[in-house]
mmCIF file of C-alpha atoms in Angstrom:
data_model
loop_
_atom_site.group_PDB
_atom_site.id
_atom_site.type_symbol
_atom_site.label_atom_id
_atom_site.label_comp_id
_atom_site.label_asym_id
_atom_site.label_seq_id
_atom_site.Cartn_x
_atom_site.Cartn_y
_atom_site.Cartn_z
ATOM 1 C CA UNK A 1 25.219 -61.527 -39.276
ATOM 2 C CA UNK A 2 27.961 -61.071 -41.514
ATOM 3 C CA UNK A 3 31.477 -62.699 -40.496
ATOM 4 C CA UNK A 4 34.590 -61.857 -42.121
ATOM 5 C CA UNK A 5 36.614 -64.489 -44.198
ATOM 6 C CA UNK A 6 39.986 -64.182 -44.678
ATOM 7 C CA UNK A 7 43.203 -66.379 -45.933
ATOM 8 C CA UNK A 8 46.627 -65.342 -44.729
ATOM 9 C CA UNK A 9 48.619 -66.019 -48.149
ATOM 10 C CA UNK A 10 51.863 -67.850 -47.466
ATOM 11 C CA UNK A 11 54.046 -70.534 -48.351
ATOM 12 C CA UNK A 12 54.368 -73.629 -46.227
ATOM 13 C CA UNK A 13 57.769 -72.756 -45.740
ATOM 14 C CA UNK A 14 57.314 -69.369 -44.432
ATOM 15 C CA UNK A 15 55.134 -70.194 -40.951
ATOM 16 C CA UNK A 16 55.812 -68.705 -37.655
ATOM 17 C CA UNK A 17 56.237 -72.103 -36.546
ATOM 18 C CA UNK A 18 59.460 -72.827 -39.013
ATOM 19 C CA UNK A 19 61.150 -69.659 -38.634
ATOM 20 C CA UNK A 20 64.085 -70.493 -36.601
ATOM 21 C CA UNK A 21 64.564 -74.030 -39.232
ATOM 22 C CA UNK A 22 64.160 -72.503 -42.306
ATOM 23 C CA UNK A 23 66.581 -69.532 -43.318
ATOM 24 C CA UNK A 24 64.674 -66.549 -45.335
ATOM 25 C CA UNK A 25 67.327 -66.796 -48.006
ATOM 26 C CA UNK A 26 66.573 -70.414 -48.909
ATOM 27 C CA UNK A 27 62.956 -69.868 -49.606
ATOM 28 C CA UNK A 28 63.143 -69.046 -53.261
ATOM 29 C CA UNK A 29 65.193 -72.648 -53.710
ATOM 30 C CA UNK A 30 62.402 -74.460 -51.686
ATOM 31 C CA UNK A 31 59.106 -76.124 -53.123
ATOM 32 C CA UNK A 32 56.734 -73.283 -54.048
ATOM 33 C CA UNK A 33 53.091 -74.684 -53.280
ATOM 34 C CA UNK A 34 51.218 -71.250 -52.253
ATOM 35 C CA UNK A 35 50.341 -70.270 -55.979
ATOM 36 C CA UNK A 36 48.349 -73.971 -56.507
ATOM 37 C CA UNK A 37 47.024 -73.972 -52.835
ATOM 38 C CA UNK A 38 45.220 -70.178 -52.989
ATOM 39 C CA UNK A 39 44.152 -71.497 -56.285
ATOM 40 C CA UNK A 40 42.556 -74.515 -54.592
ATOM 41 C CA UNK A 41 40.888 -71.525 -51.822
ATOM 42 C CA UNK A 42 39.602 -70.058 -54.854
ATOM 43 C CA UNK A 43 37.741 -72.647 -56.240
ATOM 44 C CA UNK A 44 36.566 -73.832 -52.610
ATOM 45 C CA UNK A 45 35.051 -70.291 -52.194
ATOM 46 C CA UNK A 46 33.247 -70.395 -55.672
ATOM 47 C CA UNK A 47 31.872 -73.496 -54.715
ATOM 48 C CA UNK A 48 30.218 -71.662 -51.702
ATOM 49 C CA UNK A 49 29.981 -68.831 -53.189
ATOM 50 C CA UNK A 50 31.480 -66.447 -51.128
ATOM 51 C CA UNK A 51 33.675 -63.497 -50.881
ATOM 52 C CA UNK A 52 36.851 -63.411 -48.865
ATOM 53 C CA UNK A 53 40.133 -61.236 -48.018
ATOM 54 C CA UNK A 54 43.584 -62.624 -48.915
ATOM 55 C CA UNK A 55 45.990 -61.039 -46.471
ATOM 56 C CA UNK A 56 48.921 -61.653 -48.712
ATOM 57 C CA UNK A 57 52.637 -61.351 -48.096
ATOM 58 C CA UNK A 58 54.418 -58.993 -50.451
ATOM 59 C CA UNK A 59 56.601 -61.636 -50.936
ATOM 60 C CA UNK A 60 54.222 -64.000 -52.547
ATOM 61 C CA UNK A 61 52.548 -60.715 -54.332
ATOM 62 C CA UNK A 62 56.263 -60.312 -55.829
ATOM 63 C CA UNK A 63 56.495 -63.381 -57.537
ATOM 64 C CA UNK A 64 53.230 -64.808 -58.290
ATOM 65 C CA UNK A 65 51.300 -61.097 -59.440
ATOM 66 C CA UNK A 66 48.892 -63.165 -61.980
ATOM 67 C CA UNK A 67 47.584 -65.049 -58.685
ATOM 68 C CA UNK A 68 47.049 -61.516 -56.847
ATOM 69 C CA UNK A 69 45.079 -60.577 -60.401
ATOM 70 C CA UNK A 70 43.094 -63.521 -60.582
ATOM 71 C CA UNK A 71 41.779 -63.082 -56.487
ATOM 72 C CA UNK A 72 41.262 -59.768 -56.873
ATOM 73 C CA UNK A 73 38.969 -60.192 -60.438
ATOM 74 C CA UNK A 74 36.871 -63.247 -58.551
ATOM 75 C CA UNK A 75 36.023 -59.981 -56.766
ATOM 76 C CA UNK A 76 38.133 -60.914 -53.286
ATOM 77 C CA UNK A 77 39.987 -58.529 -50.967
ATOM 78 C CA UNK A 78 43.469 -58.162 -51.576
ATOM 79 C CA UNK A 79 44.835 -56.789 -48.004
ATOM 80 C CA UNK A 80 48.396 -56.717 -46.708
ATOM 81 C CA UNK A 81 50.166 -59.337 -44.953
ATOM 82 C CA UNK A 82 53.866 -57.444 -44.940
ATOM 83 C CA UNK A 83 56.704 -58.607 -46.938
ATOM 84 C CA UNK A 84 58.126 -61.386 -45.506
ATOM 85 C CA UNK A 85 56.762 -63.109 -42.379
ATOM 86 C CA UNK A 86 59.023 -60.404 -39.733
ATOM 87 C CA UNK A 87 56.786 -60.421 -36.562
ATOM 88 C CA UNK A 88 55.733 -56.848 -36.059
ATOM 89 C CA UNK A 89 57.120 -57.567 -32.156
ATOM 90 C CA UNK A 90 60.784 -57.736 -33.621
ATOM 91 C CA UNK A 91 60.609 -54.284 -35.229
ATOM 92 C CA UNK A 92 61.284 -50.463 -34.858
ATOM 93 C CA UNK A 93 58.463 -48.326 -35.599
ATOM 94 C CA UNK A 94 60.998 -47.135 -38.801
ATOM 95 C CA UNK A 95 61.166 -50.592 -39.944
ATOM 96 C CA UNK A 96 57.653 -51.803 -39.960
ATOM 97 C CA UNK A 97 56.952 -48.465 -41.954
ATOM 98 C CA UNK A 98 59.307 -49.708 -44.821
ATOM 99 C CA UNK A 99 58.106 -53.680 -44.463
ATOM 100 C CA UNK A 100 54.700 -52.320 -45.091
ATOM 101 C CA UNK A 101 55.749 -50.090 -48.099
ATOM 102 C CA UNK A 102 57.652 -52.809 -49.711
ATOM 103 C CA UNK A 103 54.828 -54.637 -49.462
ATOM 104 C CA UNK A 104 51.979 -52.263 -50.695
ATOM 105 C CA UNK A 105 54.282 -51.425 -53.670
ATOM 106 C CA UNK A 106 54.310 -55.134 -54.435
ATOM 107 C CA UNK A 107 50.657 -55.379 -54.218
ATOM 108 C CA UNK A 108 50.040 -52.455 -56.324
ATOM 109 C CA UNK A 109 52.173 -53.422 -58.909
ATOM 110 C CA UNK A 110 50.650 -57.031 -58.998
ATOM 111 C CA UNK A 111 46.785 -55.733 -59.031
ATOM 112 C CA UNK A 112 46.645 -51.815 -59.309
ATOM 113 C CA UNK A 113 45.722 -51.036 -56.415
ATOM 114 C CA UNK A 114 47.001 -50.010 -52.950
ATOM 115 C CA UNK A 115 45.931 -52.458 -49.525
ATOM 116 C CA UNK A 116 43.654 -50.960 -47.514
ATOM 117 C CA UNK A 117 43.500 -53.126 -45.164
ATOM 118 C CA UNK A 118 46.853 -55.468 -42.643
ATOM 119 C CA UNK A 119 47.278 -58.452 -40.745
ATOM 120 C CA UNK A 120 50.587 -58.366 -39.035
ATOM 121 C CA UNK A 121 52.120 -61.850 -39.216
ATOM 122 C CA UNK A 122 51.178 -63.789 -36.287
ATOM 123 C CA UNK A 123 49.009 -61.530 -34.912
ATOM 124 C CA UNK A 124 51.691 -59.773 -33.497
ATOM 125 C CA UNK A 125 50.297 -56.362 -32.647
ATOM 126 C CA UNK A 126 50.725 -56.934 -28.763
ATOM 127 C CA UNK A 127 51.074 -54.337 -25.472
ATOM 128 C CA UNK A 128 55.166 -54.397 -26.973
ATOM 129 C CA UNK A 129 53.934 -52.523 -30.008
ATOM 130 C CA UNK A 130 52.365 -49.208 -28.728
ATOM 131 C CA UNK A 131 53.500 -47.339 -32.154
ATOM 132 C CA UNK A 132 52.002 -50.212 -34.816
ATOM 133 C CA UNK A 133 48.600 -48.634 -34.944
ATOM 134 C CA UNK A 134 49.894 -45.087 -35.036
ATOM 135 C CA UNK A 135 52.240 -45.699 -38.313
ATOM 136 C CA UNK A 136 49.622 -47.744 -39.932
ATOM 137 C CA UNK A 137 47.019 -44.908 -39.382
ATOM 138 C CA UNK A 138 49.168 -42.929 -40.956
ATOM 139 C CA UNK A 139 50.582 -45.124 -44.059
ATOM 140 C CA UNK A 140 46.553 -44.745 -44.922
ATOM 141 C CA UNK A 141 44.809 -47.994 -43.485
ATOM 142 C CA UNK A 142 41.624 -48.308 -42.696
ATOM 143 C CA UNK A 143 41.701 -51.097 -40.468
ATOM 144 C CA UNK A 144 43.952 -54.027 -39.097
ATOM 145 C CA UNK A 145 42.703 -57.322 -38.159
ATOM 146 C CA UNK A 146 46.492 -58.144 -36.005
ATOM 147 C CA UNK A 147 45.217 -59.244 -32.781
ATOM 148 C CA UNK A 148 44.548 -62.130 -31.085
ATOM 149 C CA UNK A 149 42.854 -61.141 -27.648
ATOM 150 C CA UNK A 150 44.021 -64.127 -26.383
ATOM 151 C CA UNK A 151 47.048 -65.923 -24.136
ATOM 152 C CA UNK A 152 49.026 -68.134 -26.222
ATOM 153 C CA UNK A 153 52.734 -69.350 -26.144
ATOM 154 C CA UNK A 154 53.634 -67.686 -29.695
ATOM 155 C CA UNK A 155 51.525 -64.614 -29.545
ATOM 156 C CA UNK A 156 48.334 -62.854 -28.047
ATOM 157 C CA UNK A 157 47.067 -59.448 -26.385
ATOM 158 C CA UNK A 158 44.775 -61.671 -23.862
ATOM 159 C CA UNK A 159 43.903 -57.719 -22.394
ATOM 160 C CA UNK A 160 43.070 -56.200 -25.848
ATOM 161 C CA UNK A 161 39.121 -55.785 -26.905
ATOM 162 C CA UNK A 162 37.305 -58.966 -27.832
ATOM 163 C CA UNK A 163 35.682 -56.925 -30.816
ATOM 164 C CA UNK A 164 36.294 -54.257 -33.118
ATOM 165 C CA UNK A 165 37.711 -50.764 -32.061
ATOM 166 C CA UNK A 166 39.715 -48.062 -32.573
ATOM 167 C CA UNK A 167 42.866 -48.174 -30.967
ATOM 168 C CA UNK A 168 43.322 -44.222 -31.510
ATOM 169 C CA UNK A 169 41.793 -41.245 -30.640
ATOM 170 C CA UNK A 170 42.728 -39.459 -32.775
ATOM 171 C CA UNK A 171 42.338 -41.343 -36.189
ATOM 172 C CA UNK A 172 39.695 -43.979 -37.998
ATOM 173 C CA UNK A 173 41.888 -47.354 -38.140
ATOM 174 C CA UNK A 174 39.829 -50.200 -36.797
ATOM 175 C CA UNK A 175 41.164 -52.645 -35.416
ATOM 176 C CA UNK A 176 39.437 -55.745 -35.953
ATOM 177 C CA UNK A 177 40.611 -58.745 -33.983
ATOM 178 C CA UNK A 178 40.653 -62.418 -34.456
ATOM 179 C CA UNK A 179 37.300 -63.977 -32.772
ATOM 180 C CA UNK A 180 37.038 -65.272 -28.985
ATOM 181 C CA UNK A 181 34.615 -66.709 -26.911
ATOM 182 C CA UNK A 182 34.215 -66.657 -23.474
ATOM 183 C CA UNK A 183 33.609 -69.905 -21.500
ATOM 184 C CA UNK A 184 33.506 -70.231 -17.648
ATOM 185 C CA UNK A 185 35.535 -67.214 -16.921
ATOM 186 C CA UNK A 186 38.475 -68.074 -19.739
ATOM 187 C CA UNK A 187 38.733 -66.823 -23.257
ATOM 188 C CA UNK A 188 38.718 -69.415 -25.602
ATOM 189 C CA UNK A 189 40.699 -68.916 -29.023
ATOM 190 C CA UNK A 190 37.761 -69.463 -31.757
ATOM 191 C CA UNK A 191 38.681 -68.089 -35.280
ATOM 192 C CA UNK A 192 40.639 -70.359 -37.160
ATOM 193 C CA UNK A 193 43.688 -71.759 -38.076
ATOM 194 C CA UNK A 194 45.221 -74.500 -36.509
ATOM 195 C CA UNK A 195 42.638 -74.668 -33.498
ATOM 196 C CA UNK A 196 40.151 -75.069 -36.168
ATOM 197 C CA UNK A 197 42.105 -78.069 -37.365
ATOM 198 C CA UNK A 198 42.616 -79.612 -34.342
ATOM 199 C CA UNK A 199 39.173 -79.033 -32.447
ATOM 200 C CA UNK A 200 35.964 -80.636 -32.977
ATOM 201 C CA UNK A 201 33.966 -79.051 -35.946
ATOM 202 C CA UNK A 202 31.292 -78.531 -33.315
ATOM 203 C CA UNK A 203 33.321 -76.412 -31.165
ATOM 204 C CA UNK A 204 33.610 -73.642 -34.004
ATOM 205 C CA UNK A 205 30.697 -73.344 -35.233
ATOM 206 C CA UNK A 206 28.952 -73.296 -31.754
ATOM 207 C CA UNK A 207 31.649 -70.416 -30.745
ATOM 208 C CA UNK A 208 30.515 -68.004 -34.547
ATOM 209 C CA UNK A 209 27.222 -68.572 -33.479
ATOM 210 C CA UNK A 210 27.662 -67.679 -29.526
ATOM 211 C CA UNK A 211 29.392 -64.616 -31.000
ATOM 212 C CA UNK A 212 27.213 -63.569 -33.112
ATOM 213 C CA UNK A 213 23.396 -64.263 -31.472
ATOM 214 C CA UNK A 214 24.637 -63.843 -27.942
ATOM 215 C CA UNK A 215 27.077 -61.039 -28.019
ATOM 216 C CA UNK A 216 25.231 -59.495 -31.621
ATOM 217 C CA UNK A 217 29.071 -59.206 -33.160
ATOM 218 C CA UNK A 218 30.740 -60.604 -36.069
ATOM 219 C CA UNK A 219 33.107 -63.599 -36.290
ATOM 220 C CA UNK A 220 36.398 -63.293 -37.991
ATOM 221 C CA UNK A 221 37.735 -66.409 -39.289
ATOM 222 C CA UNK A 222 41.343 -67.135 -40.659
ATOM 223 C CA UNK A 223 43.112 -70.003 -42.434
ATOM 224 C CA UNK A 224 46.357 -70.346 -44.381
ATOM 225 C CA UNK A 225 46.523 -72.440 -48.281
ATOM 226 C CA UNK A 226 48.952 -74.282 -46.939
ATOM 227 C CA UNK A 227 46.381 -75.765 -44.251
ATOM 228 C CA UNK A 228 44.578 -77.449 -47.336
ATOM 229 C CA UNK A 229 47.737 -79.082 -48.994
ATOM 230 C CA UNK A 230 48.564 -82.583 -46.866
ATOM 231 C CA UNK A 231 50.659 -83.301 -49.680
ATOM 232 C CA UNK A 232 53.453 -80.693 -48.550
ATOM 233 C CA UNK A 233 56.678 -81.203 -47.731
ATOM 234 C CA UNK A 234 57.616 -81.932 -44.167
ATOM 235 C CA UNK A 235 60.279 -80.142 -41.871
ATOM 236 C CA UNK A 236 61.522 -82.790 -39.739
ATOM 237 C CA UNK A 237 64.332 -80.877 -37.795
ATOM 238 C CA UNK A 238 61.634 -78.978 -36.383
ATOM 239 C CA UNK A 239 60.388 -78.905 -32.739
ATOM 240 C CA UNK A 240 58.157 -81.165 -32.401
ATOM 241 C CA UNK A 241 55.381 -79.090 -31.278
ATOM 242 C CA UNK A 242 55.833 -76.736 -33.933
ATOM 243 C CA UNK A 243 55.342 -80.240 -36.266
ATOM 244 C CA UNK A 244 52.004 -81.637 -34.402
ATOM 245 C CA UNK A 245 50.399 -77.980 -34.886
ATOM 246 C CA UNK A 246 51.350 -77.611 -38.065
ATOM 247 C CA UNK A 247 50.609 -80.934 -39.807
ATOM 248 C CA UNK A 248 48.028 -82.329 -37.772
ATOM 249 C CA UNK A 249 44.354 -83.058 -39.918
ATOM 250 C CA UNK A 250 45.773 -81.064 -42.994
ATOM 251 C CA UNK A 251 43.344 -83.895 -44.698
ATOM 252 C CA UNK A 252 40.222 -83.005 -43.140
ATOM 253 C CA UNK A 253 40.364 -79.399 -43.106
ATOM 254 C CA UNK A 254 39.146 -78.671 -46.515
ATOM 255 C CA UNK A 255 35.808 -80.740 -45.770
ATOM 256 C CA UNK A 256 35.138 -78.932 -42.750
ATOM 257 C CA UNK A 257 36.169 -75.224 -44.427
ATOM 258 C CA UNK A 258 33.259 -76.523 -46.625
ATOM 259 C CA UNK A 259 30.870 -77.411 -44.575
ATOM 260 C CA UNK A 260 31.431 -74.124 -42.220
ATOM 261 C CA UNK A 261 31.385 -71.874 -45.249
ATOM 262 C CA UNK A 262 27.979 -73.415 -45.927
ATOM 263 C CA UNK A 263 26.717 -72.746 -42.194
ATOM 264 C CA UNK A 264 27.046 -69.078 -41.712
ATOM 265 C CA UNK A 265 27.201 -66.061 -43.156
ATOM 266 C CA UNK A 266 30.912 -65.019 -45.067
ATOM 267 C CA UNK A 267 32.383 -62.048 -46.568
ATOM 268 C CA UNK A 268 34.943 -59.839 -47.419
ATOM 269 C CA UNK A 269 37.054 -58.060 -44.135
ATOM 270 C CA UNK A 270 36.741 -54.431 -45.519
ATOM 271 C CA UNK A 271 32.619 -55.265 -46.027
ATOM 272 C CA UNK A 272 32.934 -56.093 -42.113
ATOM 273 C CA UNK A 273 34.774 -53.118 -41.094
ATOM 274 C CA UNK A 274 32.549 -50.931 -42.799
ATOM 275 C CA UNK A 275 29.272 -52.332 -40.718
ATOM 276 C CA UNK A 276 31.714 -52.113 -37.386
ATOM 277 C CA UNK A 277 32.737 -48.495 -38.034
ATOM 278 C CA UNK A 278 29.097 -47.610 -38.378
ATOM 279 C CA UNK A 279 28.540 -49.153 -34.943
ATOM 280 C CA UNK A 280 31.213 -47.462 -33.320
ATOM 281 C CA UNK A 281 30.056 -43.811 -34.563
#
């Protein structure tokens, strides 16, 4: 079973968890670390060799269009993250359809070729966004993987689809959402990040497993480059839950991204997609 890798490209600076600490306009004057950190992913994929997508901010694409180059000729997706961290939640419909042009112009202009694929930031494609899919159907995607079927204090759509579907009837976007697993009548958050971090090893791979031998469905797995770096600066007049989550076992996490890279199957989002929209025709 093939499970979909994929790297949410952004700054440590630039979190969900930092937003209301660290003002947008101070970013370019802050530590840049996301360049030498997806450089770091790169190198921990070849290793494995594996394929992954790089949801990346337009942002980052802006500035650093020599790292977008270098993912995309290691033969990586390059997908769209929007420009700047805005969860999709806090939008109109009119401006999440320019955040996502700014962005795909960015990308374009730093590889040569258009996204195909989104992650909204957060995973914030809930029930208060009934017009996200519609304008990203219609800005050309093929899929979105934005979100998280899951109850959670900063996000989640704990009523969406566990796996892949379309959210349309009348168009092709897939929606392909972060994985869950189901344990004693609650769903369980299972596909990265910091609950990856923070949870036994174990836990994770047991869950990508569950999902795909029990339930015959793909895993989709997410980290940031920022979760590798425990050498980052740290944000001390933030909440201190926001703090815990985000630097808690930065250290270990590259050991065990190695070690689950090297016990299942990995590969590119789009490659994913493709095998889900066959099994939804």
């Amino acid at each position: 079973m093939l499970n979909a890798l994929s790297v949410d490209v952004e700054d440590w600076f630039q979190v969900g968890a930092f937003e209301n600490v660290i003002a947008r306009d101070a970013w370019d004057r802050l530590p840049q670390r996301v360049e030498r950190n997806s450089e770091a992913v790169l190198e921990l994929f070849g290793r494995a060799n594996v394929k992954g997508t790089f949801f990346t901010l337009g942002w980052v694409a802006q500035r650093y269009p020599a790292l977008i180059r270098r993912i995309t000729d290691a033969g990586h997706e390059i997908a769209s993250h929007g420009w700047d961290h805005v969860r999709v939640h806090t939008m109109t419909s009119a401006i999440f359809r320019a955040d996502l042009e700014r962005a795909r112009i960015a990308i374009e202009d730093a590889c040569g070729h258009s996204p195909t694929g989104y992650r909204a930031p957060s995973f914030s494609i809930d029930k208060r966004t009934p017009w996200a899919h519609e304008v990203l159907a219609e800005e050309g995607y093929a899929y979105s993987s934005s979100v998280a079927p899951v109850r959670h204090d900063h996000y989640g759509w704990p009523e969406a689809p566990r796996f892949a579907h379309r959210p349309l009837p009348d168009a092709e976007l897939i929606e392909l959402p972060v994985t869950t697993v189901e344990v004693g009548g609650r769903r369980l958050a299972a596909g990265g990040g910091g609950f990856f971090r923070m949870l036994p090893f174990q836990f994770s791979s047991w869950a990508i497993s569950r999902v795909n031998s029990s339930e015959q469905r793909p895993a989709v797995f997410y980290f940031h480059p920022w979760e590798i770096d425990p050498g980052q600066p740290r944000v001390e007049n933030a909440p201190l839950r926001s703090r815990i989550r985000h630097y808690s076992k930065l250290a270990a996490m590259e050991s065990k991204l190695t070690r689950l890279l090297n016990t299942h199957s990995w590969g590119r989002t789009d490659q994913v997609v493709a095998l889900e929209r066959a099994r939804l025709q």
